[in-house]
Amino acid sequence: NAGVMQNPRHLVRRRGQEARLRCSPMKGHSHVYWYRQLPEEGLKFMVYLQKENIIDESGMPKERFSAEFPKEGPSILRIQQVVRGDSAAYFCASSPPARRGTEAFFGQGTRLTVV
Amino acid sequence: EDQVTQSPEALRLQEGESSSLNCSYTVSGLRGLFWYRQDPGKGPEFLFTLYSAGEEKEKERLKATLTKKESFLHITAPKPEDSATYLCAVQADSNYQLIWGAGTKLIIKP
């Protein structure tokens, strides 16, 4: 049973370009979470999705950032017109249908560098 | 405001020297407290979930405990391979977000 798969592992974008980060959850998991991690800082929640639904996007900037989890295919975190401050590690986690204190399992992350 | 504070920021131990990491939290109704381990360049790896005060869980050299205000991760006779950053997170009853601490970087010297 493969774990959470994220790709690419490393992504370099010039300022103003678009970044698309992909996440395939573990088999049987219908809930996906995206987090951002800056060096020496904790993980920051961005968005929580279920298939075809955004449940909580309170941690995601209102502009330039969007996320989706279509019925078929991976979840996508999209950052338009990237700026240097978007450089970070972006982690995706998945869990089975949420119940009390359900643990989430993480992918290896995508390290975005904006030059 | 829900928040999580971990201490110390970094801890250096000799192999075999037992110690504890602390995670203090404030949350409006605790759904669960989670411990993860993160190695450099990798995603967090799940260790434990604790749900209520008084609960304890063990895995190899690690034991996690929970009170109403804090959790401890006790490490007994650690080995160099236990070196990692240990992250604590809480989930509130009010939503599904995980609120994370900044982590404790643990270094075990042979």
PDB file of C-alpha atoms in Angstrom, chain B residues 13-19 61-62 74-80 82 108:
ATOM      1  CA  LEU B  13      21.962  13.846  24.575  1.00  0.00           C
ATOM      2  CA  GLN B  14      24.544  11.140  24.808  1.00  0.00           C
ATOM      3  CA  GLU B  15      23.483   7.728  23.606  1.00  0.00           C
ATOM      4  CA  GLY B  16      21.654   6.018  26.449  1.00  0.00           C
ATOM      5  CA  GLU B  17      20.830   9.266  28.279  1.00  0.00           C
ATOM      6  CA  SER B  18      17.073   9.370  28.875  1.00  0.00           C
ATOM      7  CA  SER B  19      15.108  12.635  28.764  1.00  0.00           C
ATOM      8  CA  ARG B  61      12.021   3.706  23.292  1.00  0.00           C
ATOM      9  CA  LEU B  62       9.299   6.364  23.184  1.00  0.00           C
ATOM     10  CA  HIS B  74       9.784  10.458  27.092  1.00  0.00           C
ATOM     11  CA  ILE B  75      12.725   8.847  25.377  1.00  0.00           C
ATOM     12  CA  THR B  76      14.467   6.027  27.213  1.00  0.00           C
ATOM     13  CA  ALA B  77      18.068   5.013  26.442  1.00  0.00           C
ATOM     14  CA  PRO B  78      18.050   6.761  23.060  1.00  0.00           C
ATOM     15  CA  LYS B  79      20.165   5.711  20.107  1.00  0.00           C
ATOM     16  CA  PRO B  80      21.690   7.897  17.369  1.00  0.00           C
ATOM     17  CA  ASP B  82      16.419   8.565  17.272  1.00  0.00           C
ATOM     18  CA  ILE B 108      21.769  11.792  20.076  1.00  0.00           C
TER      19      ILE B 108
END
